[in-house]
Coordinates of N, CA and C and ligand atoms in Angstrom, one line a residue:
X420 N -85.1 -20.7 -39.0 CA -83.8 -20.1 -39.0 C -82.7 -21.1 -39.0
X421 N -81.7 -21.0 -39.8 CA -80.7 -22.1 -39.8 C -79.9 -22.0 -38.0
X422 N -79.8 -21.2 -37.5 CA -79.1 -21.0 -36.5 C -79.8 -21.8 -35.5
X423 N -81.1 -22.1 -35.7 CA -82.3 -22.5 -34.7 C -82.3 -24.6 -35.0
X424 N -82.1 -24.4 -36.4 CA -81.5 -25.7 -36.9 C -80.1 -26.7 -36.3
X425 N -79.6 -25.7 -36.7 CA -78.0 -25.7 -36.3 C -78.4 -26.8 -34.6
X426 N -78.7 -26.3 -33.9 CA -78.8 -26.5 -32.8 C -79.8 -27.6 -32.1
X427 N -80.7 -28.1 -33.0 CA -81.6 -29.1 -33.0 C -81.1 -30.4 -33.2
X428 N -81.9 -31.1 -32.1 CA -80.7 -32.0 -31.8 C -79.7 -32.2 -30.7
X429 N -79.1 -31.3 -30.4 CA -77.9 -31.1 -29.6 C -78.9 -31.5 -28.2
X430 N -78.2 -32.6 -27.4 CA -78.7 -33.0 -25.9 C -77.6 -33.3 -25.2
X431 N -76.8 -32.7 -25.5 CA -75.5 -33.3 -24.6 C -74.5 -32.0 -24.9
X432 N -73.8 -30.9 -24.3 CA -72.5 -29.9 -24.6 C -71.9 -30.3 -23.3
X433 N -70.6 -29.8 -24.2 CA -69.0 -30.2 -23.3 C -69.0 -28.8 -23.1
X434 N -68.2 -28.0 -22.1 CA -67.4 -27.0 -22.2 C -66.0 -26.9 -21.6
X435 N -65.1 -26.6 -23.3 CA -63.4 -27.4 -22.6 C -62.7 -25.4 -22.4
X436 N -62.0 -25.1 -22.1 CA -61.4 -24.1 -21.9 C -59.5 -24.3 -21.7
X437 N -59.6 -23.0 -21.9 CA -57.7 -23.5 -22.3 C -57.2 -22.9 -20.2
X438 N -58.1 -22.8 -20.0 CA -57.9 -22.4 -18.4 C -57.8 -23.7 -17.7
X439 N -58.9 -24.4 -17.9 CA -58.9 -25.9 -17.6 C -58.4 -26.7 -17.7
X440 N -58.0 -27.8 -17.4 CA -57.1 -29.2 -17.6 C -58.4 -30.0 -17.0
X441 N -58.8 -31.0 -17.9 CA -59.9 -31.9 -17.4 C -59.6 -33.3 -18.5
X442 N -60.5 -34.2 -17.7 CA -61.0 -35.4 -18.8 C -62.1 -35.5 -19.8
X443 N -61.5 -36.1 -21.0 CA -62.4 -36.0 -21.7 C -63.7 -37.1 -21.0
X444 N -65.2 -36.7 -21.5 CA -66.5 -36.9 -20.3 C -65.9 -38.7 -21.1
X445 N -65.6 -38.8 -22.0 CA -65.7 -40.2 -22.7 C -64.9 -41.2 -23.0
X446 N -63.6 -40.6 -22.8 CA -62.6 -41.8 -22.4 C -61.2 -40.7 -21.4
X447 N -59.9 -41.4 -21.3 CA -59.1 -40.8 -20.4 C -58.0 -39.7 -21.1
X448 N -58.6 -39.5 -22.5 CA -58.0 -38.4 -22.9 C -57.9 -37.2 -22.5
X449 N -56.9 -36.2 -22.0 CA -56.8 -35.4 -21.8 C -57.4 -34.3 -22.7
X450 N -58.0 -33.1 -22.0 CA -58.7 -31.7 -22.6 C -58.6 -31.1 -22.4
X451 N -58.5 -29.9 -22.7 CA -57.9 -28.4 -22.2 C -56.8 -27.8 -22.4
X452 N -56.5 -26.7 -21.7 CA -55.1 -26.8 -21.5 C -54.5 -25.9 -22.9
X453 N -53.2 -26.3 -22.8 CA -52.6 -24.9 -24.2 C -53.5 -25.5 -25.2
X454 N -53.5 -26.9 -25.6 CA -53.9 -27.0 -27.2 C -55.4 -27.3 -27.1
X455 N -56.1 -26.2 -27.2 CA -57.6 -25.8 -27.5 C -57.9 -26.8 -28.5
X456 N -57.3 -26.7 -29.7 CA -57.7 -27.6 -31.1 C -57.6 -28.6 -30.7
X457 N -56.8 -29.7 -30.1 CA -56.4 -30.8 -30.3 C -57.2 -31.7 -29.6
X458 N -58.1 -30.5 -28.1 CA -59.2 -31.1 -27.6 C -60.4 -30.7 -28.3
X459 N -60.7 -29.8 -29.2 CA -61.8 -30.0 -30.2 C -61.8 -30.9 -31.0
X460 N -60.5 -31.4 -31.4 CA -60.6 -32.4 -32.4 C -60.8 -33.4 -32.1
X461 N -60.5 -33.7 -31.1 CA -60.7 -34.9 -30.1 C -62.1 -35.0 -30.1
X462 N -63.1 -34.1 -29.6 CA -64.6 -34.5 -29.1 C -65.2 -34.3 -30.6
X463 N -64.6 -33.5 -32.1 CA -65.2 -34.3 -32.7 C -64.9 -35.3 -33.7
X464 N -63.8 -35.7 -33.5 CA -63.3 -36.9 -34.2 C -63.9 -38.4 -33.9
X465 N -63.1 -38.3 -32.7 CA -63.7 -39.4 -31.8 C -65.2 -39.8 -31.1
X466 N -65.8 -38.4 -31.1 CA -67.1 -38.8 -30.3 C -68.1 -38.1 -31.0
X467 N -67.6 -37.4 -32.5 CA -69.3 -36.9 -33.0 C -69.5 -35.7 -32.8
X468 N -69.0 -34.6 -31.9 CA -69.4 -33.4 -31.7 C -69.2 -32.8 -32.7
X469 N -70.2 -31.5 -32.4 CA -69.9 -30.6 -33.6 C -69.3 -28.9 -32.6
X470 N -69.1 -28.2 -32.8 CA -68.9 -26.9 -32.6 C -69.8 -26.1 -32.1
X471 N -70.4 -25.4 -30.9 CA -71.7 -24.6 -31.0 C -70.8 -23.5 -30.3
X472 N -69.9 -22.9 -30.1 CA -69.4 -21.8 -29.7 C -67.8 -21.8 -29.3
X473 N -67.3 -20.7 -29.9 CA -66.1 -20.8 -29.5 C -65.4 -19.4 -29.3
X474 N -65.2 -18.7 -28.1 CA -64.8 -17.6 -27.6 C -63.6 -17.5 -26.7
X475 N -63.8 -16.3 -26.1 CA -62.7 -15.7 -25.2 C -63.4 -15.4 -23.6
X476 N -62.7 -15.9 -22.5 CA -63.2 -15.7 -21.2 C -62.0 -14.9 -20.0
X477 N -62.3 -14.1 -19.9 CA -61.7 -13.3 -18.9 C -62.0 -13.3 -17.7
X478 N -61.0 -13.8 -16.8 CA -60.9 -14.2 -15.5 C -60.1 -13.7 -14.5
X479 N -59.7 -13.6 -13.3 CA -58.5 -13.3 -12.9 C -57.8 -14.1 -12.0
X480 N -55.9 -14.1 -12.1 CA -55.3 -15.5 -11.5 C -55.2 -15.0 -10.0
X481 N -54.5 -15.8 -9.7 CA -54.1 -15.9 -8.4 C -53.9 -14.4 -7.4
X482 N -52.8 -13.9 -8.8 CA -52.9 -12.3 -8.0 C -53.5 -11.0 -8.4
X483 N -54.8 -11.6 -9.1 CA -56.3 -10.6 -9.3 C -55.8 -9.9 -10.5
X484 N -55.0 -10.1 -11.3 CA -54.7 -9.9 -12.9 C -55.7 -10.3 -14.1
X485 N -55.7 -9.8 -14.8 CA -56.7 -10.5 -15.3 C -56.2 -11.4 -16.7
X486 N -57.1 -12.5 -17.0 CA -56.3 -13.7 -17.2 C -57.2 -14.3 -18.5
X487 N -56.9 -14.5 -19.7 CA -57.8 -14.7 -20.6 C -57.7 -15.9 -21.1
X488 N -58.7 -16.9 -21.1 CA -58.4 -17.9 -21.9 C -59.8 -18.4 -23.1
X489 N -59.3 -19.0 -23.9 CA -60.4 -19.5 -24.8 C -61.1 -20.8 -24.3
X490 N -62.3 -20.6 -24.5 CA -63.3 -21.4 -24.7 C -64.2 -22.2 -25.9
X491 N -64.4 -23.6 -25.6 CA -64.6 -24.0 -26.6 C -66.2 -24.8 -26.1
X492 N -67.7 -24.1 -26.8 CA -68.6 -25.2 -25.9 C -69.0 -26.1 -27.3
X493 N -69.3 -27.7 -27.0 CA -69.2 -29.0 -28.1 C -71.0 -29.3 -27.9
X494 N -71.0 -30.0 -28.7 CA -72.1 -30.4 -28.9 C -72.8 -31.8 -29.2
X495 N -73.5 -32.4 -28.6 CA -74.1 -33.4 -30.2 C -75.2 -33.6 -29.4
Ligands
ZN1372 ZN1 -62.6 -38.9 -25.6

C-alpha cells in the first residue's frame, strides 16, 4: 500500500502545533505559534522533513472554553 510506503523510512517526527510556541529540535528557530506554515516550511526546507499529518486539536484555555488549534506531525 502506498500509504504503508509513504511512511517507510520515517525514524524521527516532530509534532509543531499552532497552540505551542517551541524550538525548532535543530537549530534556534522558532515553531509554532500563529504561522503553522512557516514552521512547516521550516522543518522541510531546512531539515528534510516531509508531512505525515496535519489536523485540528481541540483543547480547553484557561477558562475551560474550548480552544482549537492546528496541528502539524513532520517526518523523515
Ligand atoms: Zn531548524
Amino acid at each position: 500500500m502506498t500509504t504503508q510506503n509513504y511512511y517507510e523510512g520515517v525514524k524521527h517526527i516532530v509534532h509543531i502545533s499552532t497552540g505551542i510556541e517551541t524550538k525548532c529540535e535543530h537549530c534556534t528557530e522558532r515553531i509554532g505559534g500563529d504561522d503553522l506554515a512557516k514552521s512547516i516550511n521550516h522543518y522541510i526546507q531546512q531539515h528534510g522533513y516531509k508531512i505525515l499529518h496535519v489536523g485540528t486539536e481541540t483543547s480547553r484555555d484557561m477558562d475551560g472554553n474550548p480552544w482549537q488549534s492546528t496541528v502539524a506531525v513532520l517526518g523523515k
